[in-house]
Coordinates of C-alpha atoms and ligand atoms in Angstrom, one line a residue:
Chain T
M809 CA 1.4 -18.7 1.9
L810 CA 0.2 -15.0 2.2
E811 CA -3.0 -14.5 3.9
V812 CA -4.6 -10.9 4.0
K813 CA -7.5 -10.6 6.4
N814 CA -9.7 -7.8 6.3
L815 CA -7.2 -5.1 5.5
C816 CA -8.3 -1.5 5.4
K817 CA -6.5 1.7 4.6
H818 CA -8.3 4.7 4.9
Y819 CA -7.0 8.0 3.8
G820 CA -9.3 10.6 5.8
G821 CA -12.8 9.8 4.2
I822 CA -11.2 7.9 1.2
R823 CA -11.6 4.0 1.6
A824 CA -8.7 2.9 -0.5
V825 CA -8.7 -0.4 0.7
D826 CA -11.7 -1.4 2.6
G827 CA -11.9 -5.1 4.2
A828 CA -9.9 -7.0 1.5
T829 CA -9.6 -10.5 2.2
F830 CA -7.5 -12.9 0.0
T831 CA -4.9 -15.6 0.2
V832 CA -1.7 -16.4 -2.2
D833 CA -0.9 -20.2 -2.2
K834 CA 2.5 -21.1 -2.1
G835 CA 4.2 -21.6 -5.6
S836 CA 1.2 -20.0 -7.4
I837 CA 1.1 -17.1 -9.4
T838 CA -2.1 -14.9 -8.1
A839 CA -3.1 -11.8 -10.0
L840 CA -4.9 -9.0 -8.3
I841 CA -6.7 -7.1 -10.8
G842 CA -9.4 -4.3 -10.7
P843 CA -10.2 -0.7 -12.2
N844 CA -8.0 1.9 -11.5
G845 CA -8.5 3.2 -8.2
A846 CA -9.7 -0.2 -6.9
G847 CA -7.0 -0.1 -4.2
K848 CA -4.3 -2.6 -5.6
T849 CA -1.5 -0.6 -5.1
T850 CA -2.6 0.5 -1.6
A851 CA -3.0 -3.2 -0.8
F852 CA 0.5 -3.8 -1.7
N853 CA 1.7 -1.0 0.1
C854 CA 0.0 -2.2 3.4
I855 CA 1.4 -5.8 2.6
S856 CA 5.0 -4.6 2.2
R857 CA 4.3 -2.1 5.0
T858 CA 5.2 0.8 2.9
V859 CA 2.5 2.4 4.4
A860 CA 0.9 1.1 7.9
P861 CA -2.7 -0.3 7.4
T862 CA -5.7 1.1 9.1
S863 CA -6.7 -2.2 10.6
G864 CA -6.7 -5.8 9.2
E865 CA -3.9 -8.5 9.3
V866 CA -1.2 -10.0 6.9
W867 CA 0.2 -13.1 7.7
L868 CA 3.1 -14.4 5.9
D869 CA 3.8 -18.4 6.5
G870 CA 2.0 -18.3 9.4
Q871 CA 3.7 -15.2 10.9
R872 CA 2.0 -11.8 11.3
I873 CA 3.7 -9.2 9.5
D874 CA 1.5 -6.1 9.3
H875 CA 3.2 -4.8 12.6
L876 CA 6.7 -5.2 11.1
R877 CA 8.7 -2.4 9.6
P878 CA 9.4 -2.5 5.9
H879 CA 13.0 -3.9 6.2
K880 CA 11.7 -6.7 8.4
V881 CA 9.1 -7.6 5.8
T882 CA 11.8 -7.8 3.2
A883 CA 14.2 -9.9 5.5
K884 CA 11.1 -12.3 6.2
G885 CA 11.3 -13.1 2.4
L886 CA 8.7 -10.7 0.7
S887 CA 9.8 -8.1 -1.7
R888 CA 8.0 -5.8 -3.9
T889 CA 8.2 -3.5 -6.8
F890 CA 6.6 -0.3 -7.3
Q891 CA 4.2 0.9 -10.1
I892 CA 6.3 3.6 -10.8
S893 CA 9.9 2.3 -11.1
R894 CA 11.9 3.7 -8.2
N895 CA 15.2 3.4 -9.2
L896 CA 18.0 5.0 -7.1
S897 CA 19.5 7.9 -9.4
D898 CA 23.2 8.4 -9.7
M899 CA 23.8 4.8 -8.8
T900 CA 24.7 2.0 -11.5
V901 CA 22.5 -0.8 -12.0
I902 CA 24.7 -3.2 -10.1
E903 CA 24.7 -1.0 -7.2
N904 CA 20.8 -0.8 -7.6
V905 CA 20.6 -4.4 -7.3
I906 CA 23.2 -5.0 -4.7
V907 CA 21.5 -2.6 -2.2
Q908 CA 19.0 -5.0 -1.9
S909 CA 21.1 -8.0 -0.8
R910 CA 21.0 -8.8 2.9
V911 CA 23.2 -7.3 5.5
D912 CA 24.2 -9.2 8.7
G913 CA 24.1 -7.3 11.8
I914 CA 26.1 -4.2 12.8
A915 CA 29.4 -6.0 11.6
G916 CA 28.1 -6.4 8.3
L917 CA 27.4 -2.6 7.8
F918 CA 31.1 -2.0 7.8
K919 CA 31.8 -4.9 5.2
P920 CA 32.6 -3.7 1.7
A921 CA 29.9 -2.1 -0.1
M922 CA 29.7 -4.9 -2.8
S923 CA 31.5 -8.3 -2.4
R924 CA 33.1 -10.3 -5.1
E925 CA 30.2 -13.0 -4.3
E926 CA 27.7 -10.3 -4.5
K927 CA 28.9 -9.2 -7.7
D928 CA 28.8 -12.6 -9.1
K929 CA 25.3 -13.2 -8.0
A930 CA 24.2 -9.7 -9.2
M931 CA 25.6 -10.6 -12.6
S932 CA 24.0 -14.2 -12.9
I933 CA 20.4 -12.4 -12.1
L934 CA 21.5 -9.9 -14.6
D935 CA 22.2 -12.7 -16.8
F936 CA 19.1 -14.5 -16.3
L937 CA 17.2 -11.3 -17.2
G938 CA 19.4 -10.8 -20.3
I939 CA 20.6 -7.5 -19.3
T940 CA 24.3 -8.0 -18.0
R941 CA 25.7 -5.4 -20.6
I942 CA 23.9 -2.6 -18.5
A943 CA 25.4 -3.7 -15.1
Y944 CA 27.5 -0.4 -15.0
E945 CA 25.4 1.7 -16.6
D946 CA 23.8 4.8 -14.5
G947 CA 20.3 3.9 -13.6
N948 CA 19.3 7.1 -14.9
N949 CA 20.2 6.3 -18.5
L950 CA 18.1 3.3 -18.7
S951 CA 14.9 3.1 -20.8
Y952 CA 11.8 2.4 -19.5
G953 CA 11.7 -1.2 -19.8
Q954 CA 15.5 -1.7 -18.7
K955 CA 14.3 -0.1 -15.5
K956 CA 11.4 -2.7 -15.1
L957 CA 13.7 -5.2 -15.7
M958 CA 16.3 -3.8 -12.9
D959 CA 13.5 -3.5 -10.5
L960 CA 13.1 -7.4 -11.1
A961 CA 16.6 -8.1 -10.6
A962 CA 17.0 -6.2 -7.5
L963 CA 13.9 -8.0 -6.3
L964 CA 15.6 -11.3 -6.9
M965 CA 19.0 -10.2 -5.1
S966 CA 17.0 -10.3 -1.3
D967 CA 16.4 -14.0 -1.9
P968 CA 12.8 -13.6 -1.7
K969 CA 10.1 -16.3 -1.1
I970 CA 7.2 -14.3 -2.5
I971 CA 7.3 -11.3 -5.0
L972 CA 4.7 -8.5 -5.2
L973 CA 4.9 -6.9 -8.7
D974 CA 2.8 -3.7 -9.3
E975 CA 2.3 -3.6 -13.0
P976 CA 5.7 -5.0 -14.2
A977 CA 4.7 -4.8 -18.0
G978 CA 2.8 -1.5 -17.6
G979 CA 3.7 0.3 -20.6
V980 CA 6.5 -1.8 -21.9
N981 CA 6.3 -2.8 -25.8
P982 CA 4.8 -6.2 -26.8
S983 CA 8.3 -8.1 -27.2
L984 CA 9.6 -6.9 -23.8
L985 CA 6.2 -8.0 -22.4
E986 CA 6.9 -11.6 -23.6
E987 CA 10.2 -11.3 -22.3
I988 CA 8.7 -10.3 -18.7
I989 CA 6.1 -13.1 -19.0
S990 CA 8.8 -15.7 -19.8
H991 CA 10.9 -14.4 -16.7
I992 CA 7.9 -14.6 -14.4
Q993 CA 7.3 -18.1 -15.5
A994 CA 10.7 -19.4 -15.1
L995 CA 11.0 -17.9 -11.4
N996 CA 7.7 -19.2 -10.9
A997 CA 9.0 -22.7 -12.1
R998 CA 11.8 -22.4 -9.6
G999 CA 9.5 -22.3 -6.7
L1000 CA 9.0 -18.6 -6.3
T1001 CA 5.3 -17.3 -5.6
V1002 CA 4.3 -14.4 -7.2
L1003 CA 1.5 -12.0 -6.6
I1004 CA 1.0 -9.5 -9.6
V1005 CA -1.0 -6.4 -10.4
E1006 CA -1.8 -6.1 -14.2
H1007 CA -4.0 -4.5 -16.6
N1008 CA -3.1 -6.8 -19.7
M1009 CA -5.9 -9.1 -19.5
D1010 CA -4.1 -11.2 -21.9
L1011 CA -1.1 -11.7 -19.6
I1012 CA -3.3 -12.3 -16.5
M1013 CA -5.2 -15.1 -18.4
R1014 CA -1.9 -16.8 -19.7
L1015 CA 0.2 -16.4 -16.6
S1016 CA -2.2 -16.8 -13.4
H1017 CA -3.3 -19.8 -11.6
R1018 CA -5.6 -17.5 -9.4
V1019 CA -7.2 -14.2 -9.8
V1020 CA -8.5 -11.8 -7.2
V1021 CA -10.6 -8.9 -8.5
M1022 CA -10.7 -5.7 -6.5
A1023 CA -13.2 -3.0 -6.9
Q1024 CA -13.7 -0.1 -4.4
G1025 CA -11.5 -1.5 -1.8
R1026 CA -12.9 -4.7 -1.7
V1027 CA -12.5 -8.1 -3.1
I1028 CA -15.4 -8.9 -5.4
C1029 CA -14.3 -12.1 -6.8
D1030 CA -11.6 -14.9 -6.5
G1031 CA -11.0 -17.9 -8.4
T1032 CA -9.5 -19.4 -11.8
P1033 CA -9.0 -17.2 -14.5
D1034 CA -11.6 -19.0 -16.3
V1035 CA -14.2 -18.6 -13.5
V1036 CA -13.4 -14.9 -12.9
R1037 CA -13.9 -14.1 -16.7
K1038 CA -17.3 -15.5 -16.6
D1039 CA -18.6 -13.7 -13.2
P1040 CA -21.1 -11.2 -13.7
Q1041 CA -19.8 -8.9 -11.1
V1042 CA -16.5 -9.0 -12.5
L1043 CA -18.0 -8.3 -15.8
D1044 CA -20.0 -5.4 -14.6
A1045 CA -17.3 -3.8 -12.4
Y1046 CA -14.2 -4.3 -14.5
L1047 CA -13.8 -6.8 -17.2
G1048 CA -16.9 -5.6 -19.1
G1049 CA -15.1 -2.3 -19.9
V1050 CA -11.8 -4.3 -20.8
L1051 CA -13.3 -6.9 -22.9
E1052 CA -15.5 -4.3 -24.7
Q1053 CA -12.5 -2.1 -25.5
E1054 CA -10.4 -5.3 -26.9
A1055 CA -13.4 -6.1 -28.9
A1056 CA -13.7 -2.5 -30.2
Chain I
M170 CA 13.1 -21.9 0.7
A171 CA 14.3 -18.8 -1.0
V172 CA 14.8 -19.4 -5.1
T173 CA 18.3 -18.8 -5.9
L174 CA 19.9 -18.8 -9.3
D175 CA 22.3 -21.4 -10.0
Q176 CA 25.6 -19.9 -9.9
S177 CA 27.8 -22.7 -10.7
S178 CA 26.0 -22.8 -14.3
A179 CA 26.7 -18.9 -14.7
S180 CA 27.4 -18.7 -18.4
A181 CA 30.3 -17.5 -20.6
V182 CA 28.7 -14.2 -20.8
V183 CA 28.8 -13.7 -17.2
E184 CA 32.4 -14.8 -17.1
A185 CA 33.5 -12.3 -20.0
R186 CA 31.3 -9.5 -18.2
R187 CA 33.0 -10.3 -15.1
A188 CA 36.6 -9.9 -16.7
H189 CA 35.4 -6.9 -18.1
N190 CA 34.3 -5.4 -14.9
E191 CA 37.2 -6.2 -13.1
K192 CA 39.1 -4.5 -15.7
L193 CA 37.2 -1.2 -15.3
A194 CA 37.4 -1.8 -11.3
R195 CA 41.3 -1.9 -11.7
K196 CA 41.3 1.1 -14.0
A197 CA 39.0 2.9 -11.4
D198 CA 42.0 2.2 -8.8
Q199 CA 44.6 3.2 -11.1
T200 CA 43.0 6.6 -11.6
R201 CA 42.3 6.9 -7.7
A202 CA 45.1 8.9 -6.4
T203 CA 45.3 8.2 -2.7
W204 CA 48.9 9.1 -2.6
F205 CA 48.1 12.6 -3.0
P206 CA 46.5 13.1 0.5
L207 CA 48.9 10.9 1.8
A208 CA 51.9 13.0 0.3
V209 CA 50.1 16.2 1.6
M210 CA 50.1 14.8 5.1
A211 CA 53.6 14.0 5.0
I212 CA 54.6 17.4 4.3
L213 CA 52.1 18.9 7.0
I214 CA 53.8 16.3 9.6
A215 CA 57.0 17.6 8.7
L216 CA 56.0 21.3 8.5
P217 CA 56.7 22.5 12.4
L218 CA 60.2 21.7 11.5
L219 CA 60.3 25.2 10.1
Q220 CA 59.9 26.3 13.8
F221 CA 63.8 26.0 14.0
T222 CA 64.4 28.5 11.1
G223 CA 61.8 31.0 12.4
N224 CA 58.6 31.9 13.5
Y225 CA 55.7 30.2 11.5
N226 CA 52.9 30.2 14.1
Y227 CA 50.7 31.8 11.6
L228 CA 51.1 29.2 8.9
L229 CA 50.7 26.7 11.7
H230 CA 47.6 28.3 13.0
M231 CA 46.3 28.2 9.3
V232 CA 46.9 24.7 9.0
L233 CA 45.5 23.8 12.4
F234 CA 42.4 26.0 11.6
T235 CA 42.0 24.4 8.2
A236 CA 42.4 20.7 9.7
S237 CA 39.7 21.5 12.3
H238 CA 37.4 22.4 9.3
V239 CA 38.4 19.2 7.1
A240 CA 37.4 17.1 10.1
M241 CA 34.1 19.1 10.8
A242 CA 33.0 19.2 7.3
S243 CA 34.0 15.7 6.4
G244 CA 32.0 14.7 9.5
W245 CA 29.1 16.6 8.7
N246 CA 29.3 15.0 5.2
I247 CA 28.3 11.8 6.6
L248 CA 24.8 12.7 7.6
G249 CA 24.3 15.7 5.3
G250 CA 26.0 14.4 2.0
F251 CA 25.8 10.5 2.3
A252 CA 22.3 10.3 3.9
G253 CA 21.1 13.8 2.6
Y254 CA 20.0 15.0 6.0
I255 CA 21.2 18.8 6.0
S256 CA 21.9 19.8 9.6
L257 CA 22.5 23.5 10.7
G258 CA 22.6 22.1 14.2
H259 CA 26.3 20.8 14.4
S260 CA 27.8 23.5 16.1
V261 CA 25.9 21.6 19.1
F262 CA 28.5 18.8 18.8
F263 CA 31.4 21.5 18.4
A264 CA 30.2 22.9 21.8
I265 CA 29.6 19.3 23.5
G266 CA 33.2 18.5 22.6
G267 CA 34.6 21.5 23.8
Y268 CA 33.1 22.0 26.7
F269 CA 33.2 18.3 27.8
S270 CA 36.9 18.0 27.3
G271 CA 37.6 21.7 28.5
M272 CA 35.8 21.2 31.5
I273 CA 37.7 18.3 32.5
L274 CA 41.2 20.1 31.5
A275 CA 39.8 23.0 33.7
R276 CA 39.0 20.7 36.8
Y277 CA 41.5 17.9 36.6
G278 CA 44.5 19.3 34.2
I279 CA 43.8 16.4 31.9
S280 CA 44.6 17.6 28.3
T281 CA 41.8 17.5 25.8
I282 CA 44.0 15.7 23.3
V283 CA 43.6 12.9 25.7
T284 CA 40.2 13.2 26.1
A285 CA 38.9 13.9 22.8
P286 CA 37.9 10.5 22.0
L287 CA 35.7 10.6 24.8
A288 CA 34.4 14.0 23.9
G289 CA 33.6 12.6 20.4
L290 CA 31.9 9.7 22.0
L291 CA 29.7 12.0 24.4
A292 CA 28.8 14.1 20.9
A293 CA 27.9 10.6 19.4
V294 CA 25.4 9.6 22.1
V295 CA 23.8 12.7 22.1
G296 CA 23.6 12.9 18.6
Y297 CA 22.0 9.3 18.6
L298 CA 19.4 10.3 21.0
I299 CA 18.7 13.5 19.0
G300 CA 18.5 11.5 15.6
M301 CA 16.0 9.2 17.1
V302 CA 13.5 12.2 17.5
T303 CA 14.6 14.5 14.6
L304 CA 15.3 12.1 11.8
K305 CA 11.8 11.2 11.5
V306 CA 11.2 14.3 9.4
R307 CA 13.2 15.3 6.3
G308 CA 13.8 18.1 3.9
P309 CA 13.0 21.5 5.3
S310 CA 11.6 20.1 8.4
F311 CA 14.6 18.5 9.4
I312 CA 16.9 21.8 8.9
I313 CA 14.5 23.6 11.1
S314 CA 14.7 21.2 13.7
S315 CA 18.4 21.1 13.7
I316 CA 18.4 25.0 14.0
A317 CA 15.8 24.7 17.1
L318 CA 18.3 22.3 18.5
L319 CA 21.2 24.8 18.2
M320 CA 18.7 27.4 20.0
I321 CA 17.6 25.0 22.6
A322 CA 21.6 24.1 23.4
R323 CA 22.5 28.0 23.2
I324 CA 20.0 28.8 25.9
L325 CA 20.8 25.7 28.1
F326 CA 24.7 26.8 27.8
D327 CA 24.2 30.6 28.4
N328 CA 22.3 29.8 31.6
W329 CA 24.3 26.9 33.1
E330 CA 26.2 28.4 35.7
L331 CA 28.5 25.1 36.3
I332 CA 30.0 25.8 32.8
G333 CA 30.4 29.6 33.1
G334 CA 27.0 30.3 31.7
A335 CA 27.3 33.0 28.8
N336 CA 30.7 34.4 30.4
G337 CA 32.0 30.8 29.6
V338 CA 35.2 29.7 31.1
T339 CA 39.1 30.1 30.7
L340 CA 41.4 27.4 30.4
P341 CA 44.7 26.9 31.5
V342 CA 47.5 27.8 28.9
N343 CA 50.3 25.2 28.2
D344 CA 53.5 26.1 29.6
L345 CA 55.6 25.5 26.4
P346 CA 57.7 28.2 25.0
V347 CA 55.5 30.5 22.4
Q348 CA 57.6 29.0 19.5
W349 CA 56.3 25.4 20.4
A350 CA 52.9 26.3 22.2
K351 CA 50.8 25.3 19.0
I352 CA 52.4 22.1 18.2
P353 CA 50.5 19.5 20.3
Y354 CA 47.2 20.7 18.9
Y355 CA 48.5 20.9 15.4
Y356 CA 49.7 17.5 15.3
A357 CA 46.1 16.5 17.2
M358 CA 44.2 18.2 14.8
L359 CA 45.9 16.9 11.8
A360 CA 45.2 13.4 13.3
I361 CA 41.8 14.0 13.9
A362 CA 41.3 15.4 10.4
A363 CA 43.3 12.4 8.9
F364 CA 41.4 10.0 11.0
T365 CA 37.9 11.4 9.7
V366 CA 38.8 11.5 6.1
W367 CA 39.9 7.8 6.3
A368 CA 36.7 6.9 8.3
S369 CA 34.7 8.7 5.7
Y370 CA 36.3 7.0 2.8
K371 CA 35.9 3.6 4.8
I372 CA 32.2 4.4 5.3
K373 CA 31.4 5.4 1.9
H374 CA 32.6 2.1 0.5
S375 CA 30.9 -0.1 3.0
K376 CA 27.3 -1.7 3.0
F377 CA 26.8 1.3 5.5
G378 CA 27.6 3.9 2.8
L379 CA 25.8 2.1 0.1
G380 CA 22.5 2.1 2.1
L381 CA 23.0 5.8 3.1
R382 CA 23.2 6.8 -0.4
A383 CA 20.2 5.0 -1.1
I384 CA 18.3 6.6 1.6
S385 CA 19.4 9.9 0.2
K386 CA 18.0 9.1 -3.1
D387 CA 14.9 7.6 -1.9
E388 CA 14.0 6.6 1.5
I389 CA 10.8 4.7 0.5
K390 CA 12.8 2.5 -2.0
A391 CA 15.6 1.9 0.4
E392 CA 13.2 0.7 3.0
S393 CA 11.6 -1.7 1.0
A394 CA 15.1 -2.8 -0.2
G395 CA 15.7 -4.2 3.3
I396 CA 17.5 -1.5 4.5
D397 CA 16.8 -0.4 8.4
T398 CA 16.4 3.3 7.3
R399 CA 15.9 4.5 10.8
F400 CA 18.9 2.9 12.3
Y401 CA 21.0 3.4 9.4
K402 CA 20.3 7.5 9.7
V403 CA 20.6 7.7 13.7
M404 CA 24.1 5.7 13.1
A405 CA 24.9 8.4 10.6
F406 CA 24.0 11.0 12.7
A407 CA 26.0 9.7 15.8
L408 CA 29.2 9.3 13.5
S409 CA 28.8 12.6 12.1
A410 CA 28.4 14.0 15.6
F411 CA 31.5 12.0 16.9
F412 CA 34.0 13.7 14.5
V413 CA 32.7 17.2 15.1
G414 CA 32.9 16.4 18.9
M415 CA 36.5 15.6 18.6
A416 CA 37.6 18.5 16.7
G417 CA 35.6 21.1 19.1
A418 CA 37.3 19.2 22.2
V419 CA 40.9 20.3 21.0
W420 CA 39.8 23.5 19.7
G421 CA 38.5 24.6 23.1
E422 CA 41.9 24.0 24.6
Y423 CA 43.6 25.7 21.3
L424 CA 41.5 28.7 22.0
T425 CA 41.9 28.8 25.7
Y426 CA 38.5 29.6 26.5
L427 CA 35.1 28.3 26.1
R428 CA 32.2 30.6 25.4
P429 CA 28.8 29.8 24.0
N430 CA 28.9 32.6 21.7
I431 CA 32.0 30.9 20.1
F432 CA 30.9 27.4 20.0
L433 CA 27.2 27.7 19.7
V434 CA 26.7 30.0 16.7
I435 CA 25.0 28.9 13.7
L436 CA 27.9 30.5 11.6
V437 CA 29.9 27.4 12.7
S438 CA 27.3 24.7 11.1
A439 CA 26.6 27.1 8.2
N440 CA 30.3 27.0 7.2
L441 CA 30.3 23.4 7.4
V442 CA 27.4 23.0 5.0
L443 CA 29.0 25.5 2.7
M444 CA 32.4 23.7 2.8
S445 CA 30.8 20.4 1.8
I446 CA 28.5 21.7 -0.7
L447 CA 31.1 23.9 -2.5
G448 CA 33.5 20.8 -2.3
G449 CA 31.0 18.3 -3.4
K450 CA 28.8 16.7 -0.7
G451 CA 28.4 12.9 -0.6
T452 CA 32.2 12.8 -1.9
V453 CA 35.2 12.0 0.2
A454 CA 37.4 14.7 -1.0
G455 CA 34.7 17.4 -1.6
P456 CA 34.3 18.5 2.1
V457 CA 38.2 18.4 2.4
I458 CA 38.5 20.7 -0.8
G459 CA 36.0 23.0 0.3
A460 CA 37.3 23.4 3.8
I461 CA 40.5 24.4 2.3
L462 CA 38.9 26.9 -0.4
I463 CA 36.6 28.5 2.1
V464 CA 39.1 29.2 4.8
A465 CA 41.7 30.5 2.2
L466 CA 39.2 32.7 0.7
N467 CA 37.9 33.9 4.2
E468 CA 41.5 34.7 4.9
L469 CA 42.2 36.3 1.6
F470 CA 39.2 38.6 2.0
V471 CA 40.0 39.3 5.5
A472 CA 43.5 40.2 4.4
T473 CA 42.2 42.6 1.7
M474 CA 38.9 44.1 2.9
G475 CA 39.7 43.9 6.5
A476 CA 37.4 41.8 9.3
S477 CA 34.1 43.7 8.2
E478 CA 30.9 42.3 6.8
I479 CA 32.4 42.7 3.1
N480 CA 34.7 39.6 3.6
I481 CA 31.6 37.7 4.1
L482 CA 30.0 39.1 1.3
G483 CA 33.1 38.1 -0.8
T484 CA 33.1 34.6 0.4
G485 CA 29.5 34.6 -0.4
M486 CA 29.8 35.7 -3.8
V487 CA 32.5 33.0 -4.7
M488 CA 30.2 30.3 -3.3
A489 CA 27.3 31.5 -5.6
A490 CA 29.3 31.7 -8.4
G491 CA 30.9 28.3 -7.6
L492 CA 27.7 26.7 -7.3
M493 CA 26.6 28.1 -10.7
F494 CA 29.3 26.3 -12.5
F495 CA 29.6 23.5 -10.3
P496 CA 26.1 22.6 -9.0
L497 CA 27.2 19.3 -7.4
G498 CA 30.2 21.0 -6.0
L499 CA 33.7 21.1 -7.3
V500 CA 34.5 17.4 -7.1
G501 CA 30.9 16.2 -7.7
T502 CA 30.5 18.2 -10.8
L503 CA 34.1 17.5 -12.1
A504 CA 33.7 13.8 -11.5
R505 CA 30.3 13.8 -13.2
K506 CA 31.7 15.1 -16.4
G507 CA 34.7 13.1 -16.2
K508 CA 37.1 16.1 -15.9
L509 CA 38.3 15.4 -12.2
P510 CA 42.0 15.8 -11.9
R511 CA 43.6 12.6 -10.9
V512 CA 44.9 14.3 -7.7
L513 CA 41.6 15.0 -6.3
N514 CA 40.1 11.4 -7.1
W515 CA 40.3 9.7 -3.7
D516 CA 36.7 8.7 -3.5
Ligands
ADP1960 N1 -1.8 8.4 -0.4 C1 -3.1 8.8 -0.7 N2 -3.7 9.7 -0.1 C2 -4.9 9.7 -0.4 N3 -5.7 8.8 -1.1 C3 -5.0 7.7 -1.5 C4 -3.4 7.8 -1.3 N4 -3.1 6.7 -1.9 C5 -4.1 6.1 -2.8 N5 -5.4 7.0 -2.5 C6 -6.6 6.7 -3.3 O1 -7.0 5.4 -2.8 C7 -7.4 4.5 -3.9 C8 -7.0 3.5 -4.5 O2 -5.7 3.7 -4.9 P1 -4.7 2.7 -5.5 O3 -4.4 1.6 -4.5 O4 -3.3 3.4 -6.1 O5 -5.6 1.9 -6.9 P2 -5.0 1.0 -7.8 O6 -3.7 0.6 -7.6 O7 -5.9 -0.1 -7.6 O8 -5.1 1.9 -9.1 C9 -7.9 5.8 -5.0 O9 -8.6 6.4 -4.8 C10 -6.7 6.9 -4.6 O10 -6.8 8.1 -5.3
MG1961 MG1 -2.0 1.1 -9.0

């Protein structure tokens, strides 16, 4: 469904992403893992076109999308969250969510900001995530975890085919972590494809069908969680450290 | 196939929430006092009747002058307030409107009141084209680009002989008796101001307005949310120029002359910025309140201190003090604190 071919993003001399190639299968939950600074966020930025890749190709459902502008990528059905939640301040949760719904043409621009249908849709998404009670709360007043859930809600408003989640459970408490895992599984069960960056290995091993491991801008390993877990290169570059930490 | 959440099975919780939200929305509608600006309009429409009883030209002039600034500040606010792109170059659109309609008046004798929408359109087209270039940068860089625009336009107008160069052109004066000479411009400017405020309200409550708000908060997020940020911004620039251009058209004929050092000075732009910020940028009522306050203050200081530099200092001090207590502008700050008087709640 999503194919990333030879993706490169260089910042001056820094090769944040350096020839990464991987695919995400339709209907799968694929994890993108790797040590800090491996280039995961940068890869997300290039795929969603938040930044322009230096070179390489990104294909979505057989269409090349790496030359599109970000809003077009979203319109094609690929939506992403940001590692550091970028909520729109001074806007309510429901506005934060509805701002992500599709607008049709120039005539659509001058329709009411939030139609009844959109409000209903937003409310049912918020209900699914269990946060209807904060719908009219100012986005500024949310807890860290609520912001993560709001990000997820906004994502769903654009009717995506594939979602890219950048550390959706980074820094949240264990009970919310469980909640987020079950939301992702539920969405996946309804056919949504997921590409997820996460540091929590427990979450990754439970959730993902496939794991892509990045280090220093490259993909060093790619396979099922069990295969990746035992790969010597991965152990060396990344998991070694994590597993040792967990053992300690 | 996109994944949609089944809406028919929306739970009882959602139903209850919806009812609650509708109650909230109704309450917000009730506290909104749209009757107030309409009532003020009605009074202003009737105001010229005073001319039957005496000479109220000064009063009419003040209302007209204020209305022109209400229109321009509200127009400026579409780009500066809603989208968050502060322009100090909007005098250019004021000049484009003034000169376009003024030159047609000078050549063909067609009143600027008739051609004002066309003048607005021309300003919008120019705004659109300029926006395509300058809106690529934001923050201080954008402000500087807008000042550069003003300087370039000034050089151009100062040296363009066809439109009178630095000396400008004198426009024909209408042949109405003094008592009634201001009335056509009075109503035209009032109509332009009302139209601008109405449009500003419509924009704020549209998808377009929501998108502009998102752009002003976080452009990268807005883009990734699916908003065509480049198009939204350029459209905001064009619309904003449109209203300023219309006001400029009528102002030129009212003044009876066009001159670069009247139209193309940074003070005109700066005033729009100050009005919007003092009243509350990004709100509908803010620029209106700001325009009224600043025009009134200026008048007060000119009356008490004379038309020297001191009156500018006075306005500046009030401005500074105002923003210390109302950092989001009067309307913005009061609304945030839940203390906005109902008559000012038209947003
Ligand atoms: N805008 C930028 N300018 C310069 N270097 C950057 C920029 N963004 C990321 N990098 C660098 O690229 C590398 C990869 O970063 P990132 O993609 O955030 O890693 P990850 O998300 O895997 O932790 C890091 O070394 C980082 O410092
Ligand atoms: Mg990262």
